[in-house]
Amino acid sequence: MTRGEKLYEGKAKVVYATDDPDVYIQDFKDSATAFDGKKKGTIQEKGRLNNAISTRLFSLLEENGVQTHFLGKDSETAMRINRLDMFQVEFVVRNVAAGSLSKRIGYPEGTPLKNPPIVEYYYKDDALGDPLLCMAHLDELGVISREDLEKATAAAVKINSVLKGFFAERGLTLVDFKLEFGKDADGVIRLGDEISPDTCRFWDSETGEKLDKDRFRRDLGGVEDAYEEVLRRIS
Ligand code: TMP
Ligand code: ASP
């Protein structure tokens, strides 16, 4: 498919138009950022690895009846996707306490949640640092209707059950992850963005070793090897 105009360049991906107005190309970059872009770096081969990992996981979800924006492979680092009108909300799904949840409620990292998953909503606004929103904030902002919020939350819970089991069979604990949803030209809610070690926490079920972007965020080393290992286990 021919790449048209560059429509958007984010911290980890570039989106291009194509000759079909409802199809875009999403190209994954090697660059990595953390803490609202304050920390910057490059993870060798990340574009290729995240494209391959996201491709595998979007395909798995489609096989399990979850509607996503994934259409097919475009190149080693890029995929064809449906154009979506994205909700300005990030959905974070958690099975085990880690990261900001541990800071917020005082559970040590690794504490299993009593009634998983927890689904949290964050406002996609870089200038505000993507703050956590409660229901009253969502209603006030009007970034998503209650009906769409309920549908997307149900999809997030379903996605968690599919992915959690899939990773468990491959010796990985799905600790938490971030999802973004939008509506296609027919008004259907679909999962967009990516599912990769940039946007998920994966821990080895036996050793507890971190196999995700926390290795970059926390300067643990072995970042590329961790992403490679995730791809190897799911291939
Ligand atoms: P958190 O514990 O820092 O809130 O992160 C929860 C999950 O969301 C974790 O798997 C990483 C992912 N995440 C993103 O994909 N993008 C972000 O900007 C942040 C803060 C987290
Ligand atoms: N991607 C986000 C940023 O660059 C945060 C993160 O993943 O930690 O700020």
PDB file of C-alpha atoms and ligand atoms in Angstrom:
ATOM      1  CA  MET A   1       0.000   0.000   0.000  1.00  0.00           C
ATOM      2  CA  THR A   2       1.380   3.442  -0.886  1.00  0.00           C
ATOM      3  CA  ARG A   3       2.348   5.691   1.963  1.00  0.00           C
ATOM      4  CA  GLY A   4       0.873   9.148   1.713  1.00  0.00           C
ATOM      5  CA  GLU A   5       1.313  12.192   3.875  1.00  0.00           C
ATOM      6  CA  LYS A   6       2.748  11.906   7.388  1.00  0.00           C
ATOM      7  CA  LEU A   7      -0.259  12.704   9.600  1.00  0.00           C
ATOM      8  CA  TYR A   8       1.192  12.425  13.072  1.00  0.00           C
ATOM      9  CA  GLU A   9       4.495  11.685  14.749  1.00  0.00           C
ATOM     10  CA  GLY A  10       4.398  10.607  18.383  1.00  0.00           C
ATOM     11  CA  LYS A  11       7.058   9.441  20.808  1.00  0.00           C
ATOM     12  CA  ALA A  12       7.063   5.852  19.575  1.00  0.00           C
ATOM     13  CA  LYS A  13       5.162   5.789  16.253  1.00  0.00           C
ATOM     14  CA  VAL A  14       4.527   7.663  13.014  1.00  0.00           C
ATOM     15  CA  VAL A  15       1.138   7.512  11.283  1.00  0.00           C
ATOM     16  CA  TYR A  16       0.801   7.933   7.493  1.00  0.00           C
ATOM     17  CA  ALA A  17      -2.224   8.383   5.247  1.00  0.00           C
ATOM     18  CA  THR A  18      -2.777   5.978   2.329  1.00  0.00           C
ATOM     19  CA  ASP A  19      -4.817   6.163  -0.885  1.00  0.00           C
ATOM     20  CA  ASP A  20      -7.784   4.804   1.125  1.00  0.00           C
ATOM     21  CA  PRO A  21      -9.153   7.506   3.481  1.00  0.00           C
ATOM     22  CA  ASP A  22     -10.162   4.843   6.032  1.00  0.00           C
ATOM     23  CA  VAL A  23      -6.758   3.118   6.120  1.00  0.00           C
ATOM     24  CA  TYR A  24      -3.621   4.456   7.774  1.00  0.00           C
ATOM     25  CA  ILE A  25      -0.129   3.035   8.208  1.00  0.00           C
ATOM     26  CA  GLN A  26       1.362   2.968  11.697  1.00  0.00           C
ATOM     27  CA  ASP A  27       5.169   2.744  11.718  1.00  0.00           C
ATOM     28  CA  PHE A  28       6.917   1.861  14.990  1.00  0.00           C
ATOM     29  CA  LYS A  29      10.087   3.794  15.920  1.00  0.00           C
ATOM     30  CA  ASP A  30      13.162   2.689  17.857  1.00  0.00           C
ATOM     31  CA  SER A  31      13.022   5.808  20.023  1.00  0.00           C
ATOM     32  CA  ALA A  32      11.795   5.468  23.588  1.00  0.00           C
ATOM     33  CA  THR A  33      10.681   8.013  26.155  1.00  0.00           C
ATOM     34  CA  ALA A  34       9.484   7.822  29.726  1.00  0.00           C
ATOM     35  CA  PHE A  35       8.117  10.163  32.390  1.00  0.00           C
ATOM     36  CA  ASP A  36       6.224  12.365  29.904  1.00  0.00           C
ATOM     37  CA  GLY A  37       9.160  12.524  27.552  1.00  0.00           C
ATOM     38  CA  LYS A  38      11.630  13.747  30.201  1.00  0.00           C
ATOM     39  CA  LYS A  39      13.747  10.625  29.697  1.00  0.00           C
ATOM     40  CA  LYS A  40      14.746   9.882  26.098  1.00  0.00           C
ATOM     41  CA  GLY A  41      16.644   7.041  24.460  1.00  0.00           C
ATOM     42  CA  THR A  42      16.797   4.506  21.670  1.00  0.00           C
ATOM     43  CA  ILE A  43      16.037   0.818  21.970  1.00  0.00           C
ATOM     44  CA  GLN A  44      17.712  -0.992  19.048  1.00  0.00           C
ATOM     45  CA  GLU A  45      15.224  -2.955  16.925  1.00  0.00           C
ATOM     46  CA  LYS A  46      12.266  -1.768  19.036  1.00  0.00           C
ATOM     47  CA  GLY A  47      10.284  -0.714  15.953  1.00  0.00           C
ATOM     48  CA  ARG A  48      10.528  -4.175  14.430  1.00  0.00           C
ATOM     49  CA  LEU A  49       9.914  -5.971  17.728  1.00  0.00           C
ATOM     50  CA  ASN A  50       6.885  -3.888  18.747  1.00  0.00           C
ATOM     51  CA  ASN A  51       5.375  -4.234  15.272  1.00  0.00           C
ATOM     52  CA  ALA A  52       5.773  -8.020  15.435  1.00  0.00           C
ATOM     53  CA  ILE A  53       4.509  -8.271  19.035  1.00  0.00           C
ATOM     54  CA  SER A  54       1.507  -5.992  18.401  1.00  0.00           C
ATOM     55  CA  THR A  55       0.684  -7.890  15.195  1.00  0.00           C
ATOM     56  CA  ARG A  56       0.640 -11.196  17.082  1.00  0.00           C
ATOM     57  CA  LEU A  57      -1.509  -9.805  19.906  1.00  0.00           C
ATOM     58  CA  PHE A  58      -4.001  -7.908  17.731  1.00  0.00           C
ATOM     59  CA  SER A  59      -4.438 -11.089  15.632  1.00  0.00           C
ATOM     60  CA  LEU A  60      -4.994 -13.137  18.793  1.00  0.00           C
ATOM     61  CA  LEU A  61      -7.622 -10.653  20.004  1.00  0.00           C
ATOM     62  CA  GLU A  62      -9.423 -10.637  16.626  1.00  0.00           C
ATOM     63  CA  GLU A  63      -9.493 -14.474  16.755  1.00  0.00           C
ATOM     64  CA  ASN A  64     -11.187 -14.106  20.134  1.00  0.00           C
ATOM     65  CA  GLY A  65     -13.860 -11.695  18.905  1.00  0.00           C
ATOM     66  CA  VAL A  66     -12.271  -8.396  19.991  1.00  0.00           C
ATOM     67  CA  GLN A  67     -12.516  -5.662  17.338  1.00  0.00           C
ATOM     68  CA  THR A  68      -9.203  -3.878  16.737  1.00  0.00           C
ATOM     69  CA  HIS A  69      -7.800  -1.438  14.194  1.00  0.00           C
ATOM     70  CA  PHE A  70      -5.317  -4.029  12.875  1.00  0.00           C
ATOM     71  CA  LEU A  71      -5.604  -4.777   9.136  1.00  0.00           C
ATOM     72  CA  GLY A  72      -2.289  -6.431   8.234  1.00  0.00           C
ATOM     73  CA  LYS A  73       1.456  -6.170   7.969  1.00  0.00           C
ATOM     74  CA  ASP A  74       2.889  -3.350   5.858  1.00  0.00           C
ATOM     75  CA  SER A  75       6.634  -3.747   6.483  1.00  0.00           C
ATOM     76  CA  GLU A  76       9.047  -5.021   9.151  1.00  0.00           C
ATOM     77  CA  THR A  77       8.240  -1.994  11.325  1.00  0.00           C
ATOM     78  CA  ALA A  78       4.757  -1.016  10.143  1.00  0.00           C
ATOM     79  CA  MET A  79       1.153  -2.232  10.032  1.00  0.00           C
ATOM     80  CA  ARG A  80      -1.974  -1.166   8.169  1.00  0.00           C
ATOM     81  CA  ILE A  81      -4.734   0.041  10.484  1.00  0.00           C
ATOM     82  CA  ASN A  82      -8.304   1.349  10.338  1.00  0.00           C
ATOM     83  CA  ARG A  83      -8.639   5.091  10.775  1.00  0.00           C
ATOM     84  CA  LEU A  84     -10.264   5.657  14.171  1.00  0.00           C
ATOM     85  CA  ASP A  85     -11.505   8.740  15.992  1.00  0.00           C
ATOM     86  CA  MET A  86      -9.687   8.149  19.250  1.00  0.00           C
ATOM     87  CA  PHE A  87     -11.156   8.828  22.680  1.00  0.00           C
ATOM     88  CA  GLN A  88      -8.875  11.170  24.637  1.00  0.00           C
ATOM     89  CA  VAL A  89      -8.723   8.544  27.382  1.00  0.00           C
ATOM     90  CA  GLU A  90      -6.121   5.908  28.241  1.00  0.00           C
ATOM     91  CA  PHE A  91      -7.456   2.725  29.839  1.00  0.00           C
ATOM     92  CA  VAL A  92      -5.035   1.050  32.247  1.00  0.00           C
ATOM     93  CA  VAL A  93      -5.901  -2.522  33.258  1.00  0.00           C
ATOM     94  CA  ARG A  94      -4.185  -4.043  36.300  1.00  0.00           C
ATOM     95  CA  ASN A  95      -3.937  -7.556  37.747  1.00  0.00           C
ATOM     96  CA  VAL A  96      -1.000  -7.064  40.122  1.00  0.00           C
ATOM     97  CA  ALA A  97       0.096  -3.876  41.920  1.00  0.00           C
ATOM     98  CA  ALA A  98       3.040  -2.068  40.313  1.00  0.00           C
ATOM     99  CA  GLY A  99       4.121   1.380  39.163  1.00  0.00           C
ATOM    100  CA  SER A 100       1.779   4.271  39.898  1.00  0.00           C
ATOM    101  CA  LEU A 101      -0.825   2.061  41.621  1.00  0.00           C
ATOM    102  CA  SER A 102       1.773   0.956  44.183  1.00  0.00           C
ATOM    103  CA  LYS A 103       2.658   4.600  44.792  1.00  0.00           C
ATOM    104  CA  ARG A 104      -1.001   5.668  44.978  1.00  0.00           C
ATOM    105  CA  ILE A 105      -2.385   3.032  47.352  1.00  0.00           C
ATOM    106  CA  GLY A 106       0.763   1.800  49.094  1.00  0.00           C
ATOM    107  CA  TYR A 107       0.728  -1.837  47.932  1.00  0.00           C
ATOM    108  CA  PRO A 108       4.288  -3.142  47.412  1.00  0.00           C
ATOM    109  CA  GLU A 109       4.991  -4.024  43.772  1.00  0.00           C
ATOM    110  CA  GLY A 110       3.971  -7.618  43.115  1.00  0.00           C
ATOM    111  CA  THR A 111       0.943  -7.611  45.446  1.00  0.00           C
ATOM    112  CA  PRO A 112      -1.864  -9.495  43.652  1.00  0.00           C
ATOM    113  CA  LEU A 113      -5.108  -7.485  43.543  1.00  0.00           C
ATOM    114  CA  LYS A 114      -8.050  -8.899  45.504  1.00  0.00           C
ATOM    115  CA  ASN A 115     -10.571  -8.621  42.691  1.00  0.00           C
ATOM    116  CA  PRO A 116      -8.704  -8.159  39.400  1.00  0.00           C
ATOM    117  CA  PRO A 117      -8.752  -6.464  37.040  1.00  0.00           C
ATOM    118  CA  ILE A 118      -8.852  -2.842  38.133  1.00  0.00           C
ATOM    119  CA  VAL A 119      -9.575  -0.546  35.165  1.00  0.00           C
ATOM    120  CA  GLU A 120      -8.413   3.066  35.468  1.00  0.00           C
ATOM    121  CA  TYR A 121      -9.023   6.049  33.176  1.00  0.00           C
ATOM    122  CA  TYR A 122      -6.385   8.656  32.369  1.00  0.00           C
ATOM    123  CA  TYR A 123      -6.836  11.923  30.455  1.00  0.00           C
ATOM    124  CA  LYS A 124      -4.691  11.880  27.302  1.00  0.00           C
ATOM    125  CA  ASP A 125      -3.218  15.333  27.709  1.00  0.00           C
ATOM    126  CA  ASP A 126       0.568  15.673  27.658  1.00  0.00           C
ATOM    127  CA  ALA A 127       0.485  19.234  29.033  1.00  0.00           C
ATOM    128  CA  LEU A 128      -1.330  17.945  32.133  1.00  0.00           C
ATOM    129  CA  GLY A 129       0.866  14.820  32.373  1.00  0.00           C
ATOM    130  CA  ASP A 130      -1.995  12.379  31.559  1.00  0.00           C
ATOM    131  CA  PRO A 131      -3.745  12.593  34.968  1.00  0.00           C
ATOM    132  CA  LEU A 132      -5.919   9.858  36.496  1.00  0.00           C
ATOM    133  CA  LEU A 133      -9.618  10.719  36.123  1.00  0.00           C
ATOM    134  CA  CYS A 134     -12.585   9.766  38.257  1.00  0.00           C
ATOM    135  CA  MET A 135     -16.087   9.327  36.819  1.00  0.00           C
ATOM    136  CA  ALA A 136     -17.132  12.893  37.663  1.00  0.00           C
ATOM    137  CA  HIS A 137     -14.093  14.232  35.766  1.00  0.00           C
ATOM    138  CA  LEU A 138     -14.950  12.090  32.727  1.00  0.00           C
ATOM    139  CA  ASP A 139     -18.540  13.402  32.759  1.00  0.00           C
ATOM    140  CA  GLU A 140     -17.353  16.982  33.196  1.00  0.00           C
ATOM    141  CA  LEU A 141     -14.785  16.777  30.377  1.00  0.00           C
ATOM    142  CA  GLY A 142     -17.171  14.925  28.042  1.00  0.00           C
ATOM    143  CA  VAL A 143     -14.262  13.089  26.393  1.00  0.00           C
ATOM    144  CA  ILE A 144     -16.317   9.880  26.198  1.00  0.00           C
ATOM    145  CA  SER A 145     -20.007   9.139  26.754  1.00  0.00           C
ATOM    146  CA  ARG A 146     -21.050   6.826  29.590  1.00  0.00           C
ATOM    147  CA  GLU A 147     -22.320   4.322  27.019  1.00  0.00           C
ATOM    148  CA  ASP A 148     -19.022   4.252  25.114  1.00  0.00           C
ATOM    149  CA  LEU A 149     -17.091   4.108  28.387  1.00  0.00           C
ATOM    150  CA  GLU A 150     -19.059   1.031  29.426  1.00  0.00           C
ATOM    151  CA  LYS A 151     -18.492  -0.662  26.059  1.00  0.00           C
ATOM    152  CA  ALA A 152     -14.761   0.114  26.023  1.00  0.00           C
ATOM    153  CA  THR A 153     -14.386  -1.001  29.659  1.00  0.00           C
ATOM    154  CA  ALA A 154     -16.099  -4.313  28.867  1.00  0.00           C
ATOM    155  CA  ALA A 155     -13.719  -4.740  25.911  1.00  0.00           C
ATOM    156  CA  ALA A 156     -10.744  -3.951  28.178  1.00  0.00           C
ATOM    157  CA  VAL A 157     -11.838  -6.649  30.657  1.00  0.00           C
ATOM    158  CA  LYS A 158     -12.271  -9.175  27.820  1.00  0.00           C
ATOM    159  CA  ILE A 159      -8.855  -8.251  26.383  1.00  0.00           C
ATOM    160  CA  ASN A 160      -7.345  -8.815  29.814  1.00  0.00           C
ATOM    161  CA  SER A 161      -8.847 -12.285  30.127  1.00  0.00           C
ATOM    162  CA  VAL A 162      -7.621 -13.309  26.653  1.00  0.00           C
ATOM    163  CA  LEU A 163      -4.118 -11.887  27.101  1.00  0.00           C
ATOM    164  CA  LYS A 164      -3.647 -12.990  30.713  1.00  0.00           C
ATOM    165  CA  GLY A 165      -4.303 -16.645  29.841  1.00  0.00           C
ATOM    166  CA  PHE A 166      -2.211 -16.483  26.673  1.00  0.00           C
ATOM    167  CA  PHE A 167       0.789 -15.045  28.530  1.00  0.00           C
ATOM    168  CA  ALA A 168       0.376 -17.400  31.510  1.00  0.00           C
ATOM    169  CA  GLU A 169       0.729 -20.384  29.137  1.00  0.00           C
ATOM    170  CA  ARG A 170       4.009 -18.840  28.003  1.00  0.00           C
ATOM    171  CA  GLY A 171       5.463 -18.286  31.461  1.00  0.00           C
ATOM    172  CA  LEU A 172       4.689 -14.560  31.654  1.00  0.00           C
ATOM    173  CA  THR A 173       2.588 -12.692  34.206  1.00  0.00           C
ATOM    174  CA  LEU A 174       0.572  -9.863  32.664  1.00  0.00           C
ATOM    175  CA  VAL A 175       0.895  -7.338  35.490  1.00  0.00           C
ATOM    176  CA  ASP A 176      -0.789  -4.332  33.844  1.00  0.00           C
ATOM    177  CA  PHE A 177      -1.178  -2.608  30.490  1.00  0.00           C
ATOM    178  CA  LYS A 178      -2.514   0.497  28.757  1.00  0.00           C
ATOM    179  CA  LEU A 179      -5.132   0.500  25.983  1.00  0.00           C
ATOM    180  CA  GLU A 180      -6.562   3.176  23.701  1.00  0.00           C
ATOM    181  CA  PHE A 181      -9.883   2.872  21.904  1.00  0.00           C
ATOM    182  CA  GLY A 182     -11.600   4.797  19.109  1.00  0.00           C
ATOM    183  CA  LYS A 183     -14.545   4.632  16.711  1.00  0.00           C
ATOM    184  CA  ASP A 184     -14.263   3.616  13.062  1.00  0.00           C
ATOM    185  CA  ALA A 185     -16.194   5.172  10.149  1.00  0.00           C
ATOM    186  CA  ASP A 186     -19.220   2.982  11.030  1.00  0.00           C
ATOM    187  CA  GLY A 187     -19.208   4.041  14.683  1.00  0.00           C
ATOM    188  CA  VAL A 188     -17.827   0.695  15.883  1.00  0.00           C
ATOM    189  CA  ILE A 189     -15.540   0.890  18.934  1.00  0.00           C
ATOM    190  CA  ARG A 190     -12.175  -0.716  18.159  1.00  0.00           C
ATOM    191  CA  LEU A 191      -8.946  -1.168  20.066  1.00  0.00           C
ATOM    192  CA  GLY A 192      -6.271   1.126  18.600  1.00  0.00           C
ATOM    193  CA  ASP A 193      -2.668   2.070  19.323  1.00  0.00           C
ATOM    194  CA  GLU A 194      -0.368  -0.874  20.197  1.00  0.00           C
ATOM    195  CA  ILE A 195       0.111  -3.723  22.659  1.00  0.00           C
ATOM    196  CA  SER A 196       3.809  -4.170  23.332  1.00  0.00           C
ATOM    197  CA  PRO A 197       6.413  -4.129  26.102  1.00  0.00           C
ATOM    198  CA  ASP A 198       6.238  -0.308  25.810  1.00  0.00           C
ATOM    199  CA  THR A 199       2.641  -0.376  27.039  1.00  0.00           C
ATOM    200  CA  CYS A 200       2.487  -3.515  29.222  1.00  0.00           C
ATOM    201  CA  ARG A 201       4.299  -4.916  32.237  1.00  0.00           C
ATOM    202  CA  PHE A 202       5.375  -8.542  31.727  1.00  0.00           C
ATOM    203  CA  TRP A 203       7.144 -10.459  34.495  1.00  0.00           C
ATOM    204  CA  ASP A 204       8.653 -13.922  34.108  1.00  0.00           C
ATOM    205  CA  SER A 205       6.268 -16.141  36.106  1.00  0.00           C
ATOM    206  CA  GLU A 206       9.121 -18.173  37.646  1.00  0.00           C
ATOM    207  CA  THR A 207      11.834 -15.617  38.339  1.00  0.00           C
ATOM    208  CA  GLY A 208       9.862 -12.358  38.438  1.00  0.00           C
ATOM    209  CA  GLU A 209      12.312 -10.840  35.943  1.00  0.00           C
ATOM    210  CA  LYS A 210      10.928  -7.722  34.253  1.00  0.00           C
ATOM    211  CA  LEU A 211      10.572  -8.118  30.471  1.00  0.00           C
ATOM    212  CA  ASP A 212       9.194  -4.704  29.496  1.00  0.00           C
ATOM    213  CA  LYS A 213       9.872  -0.977  29.310  1.00  0.00           C
ATOM    214  CA  ASP A 214      10.487  -0.756  33.082  1.00  0.00           C
ATOM    215  CA  ARG A 215      14.013  -1.974  32.153  1.00  0.00           C
ATOM    216  CA  PHE A 216      14.420   1.332  30.268  1.00  0.00           C
ATOM    217  CA  ARG A 217      12.484   3.510  32.747  1.00  0.00           C
ATOM    218  CA  ARG A 218      14.505   2.171  35.694  1.00  0.00           C
ATOM    219  CA  ASP A 219      17.905   1.739  33.943  1.00  0.00           C
ATOM    220  CA  LEU A 220      17.970  -2.029  34.536  1.00  0.00           C
ATOM    221  CA  GLY A 221      19.853  -2.837  31.284  1.00  0.00           C
ATOM    222  CA  GLY A 222      19.059  -5.677  28.864  1.00  0.00           C
ATOM    223  CA  VAL A 223      16.149  -3.778  27.314  1.00  0.00           C
ATOM    224  CA  GLU A 224      16.485  -5.182  23.755  1.00  0.00           C
ATOM    225  CA  ASP A 225      16.940  -8.730  25.086  1.00  0.00           C
ATOM    226  CA  ALA A 226      13.740  -8.410  27.125  1.00  0.00           C
ATOM    227  CA  TYR A 227      11.673  -7.303  24.089  1.00  0.00           C
ATOM    228  CA  GLU A 228      13.234 -10.128  22.005  1.00  0.00           C
ATOM    229  CA  GLU A 229      12.336 -12.617  24.742  1.00  0.00           C
ATOM    230  CA  VAL A 230       8.684 -11.487  24.777  1.00  0.00           C
ATOM    231  CA  LEU A 231       8.490 -11.940  20.985  1.00  0.00           C
ATOM    232  CA  ARG A 232      10.169 -15.357  21.222  1.00  0.00           C
ATOM    233  CA  ARG A 233       7.688 -16.574  23.842  1.00  0.00           C
ATOM    234  CA  ILE A 234       4.585 -15.500  21.904  1.00  0.00           C
ATOM    235  CA  SER A 235       5.744 -16.591  18.433  1.00  0.00           C
TER     236      SER A 235
HETATM  237  P1  TMP B   1       1.733   3.101  35.585  1.00  0.00           P
HETATM  238  O1  TMP B   1       1.878   2.095  36.678  1.00  0.00           O
HETATM  239  O2  TMP B   1       2.944   3.957  35.402  1.00  0.00           O
HETATM  240  O3  TMP B   1       0.464   3.915  35.728  1.00  0.00           O
HETATM  241  O4  TMP B   1       1.579   2.291  34.221  1.00  0.00           O
HETATM  242  C1  TMP B   1       0.551   1.334  34.054  1.00  0.00           C
HETATM  243  C2  TMP B   1       0.700   0.643  32.717  1.00  0.00           C
HETATM  244  O5  TMP B   1       0.482   1.536  31.643  1.00  0.00           O
HETATM  245  C3  TMP B   1       2.096   0.047  32.474  1.00  0.00           C
HETATM  246  O6  TMP B   1       1.932  -1.236  31.880  1.00  0.00           O
HETATM  247  C4  TMP B   1       2.750   0.979  31.498  1.00  0.00           C
HETATM  248  C5  TMP B   1       1.588   1.595  30.756  1.00  0.00           C
HETATM  249  N1  TMP B   1       1.824   2.998  30.428  1.00  0.00           N
HETATM  250  C6  TMP B   1       1.832   3.408  29.101  1.00  0.00           C
HETATM  251  O7  TMP B   1       1.682   2.594  28.196  1.00  0.00           O
HETATM  252  N2  TMP B   1       2.035   4.725  28.829  1.00  0.00           N
HETATM  253  C7  TMP B   1       2.199   5.660  29.794  1.00  0.00           C
HETATM  254  O8  TMP B   1       2.357   6.847  29.479  1.00  0.00           O
HETATM  255  C8  TMP B   1       2.188   5.227  31.170  1.00  0.00           C
HETATM  256  C9  TMP B   1       2.395   6.210  32.284  1.00  0.00           C
HETATM  257  C10 TMP B   1       1.975   3.896  31.426  1.00  0.00           C
HETATM  258  N1  ASP B   2       5.511   6.843  27.076  1.00  0.00           N
HETATM  259  C1  ASP B   2       5.361   7.774  28.153  1.00  0.00           C
HETATM  260  C2  ASP B   2       6.275   8.969  28.024  1.00  0.00           C
HETATM  261  O1  ASP B   2       7.111   9.109  27.201  1.00  0.00           O
HETATM  262  C3  ASP B   2       5.509   7.237  29.527  1.00  0.00           C
HETATM  263  C4  ASP B   2       5.962   5.835  29.825  1.00  0.00           C
HETATM  264  O2  ASP B   2       5.727   4.915  29.067  1.00  0.00           O
HETATM  265  O3  ASP B   2       6.522   5.666  30.905  1.00  0.00           O
HETATM  266  O4  ASP B   2       6.210   9.827  28.807  1.00  0.00           O
END
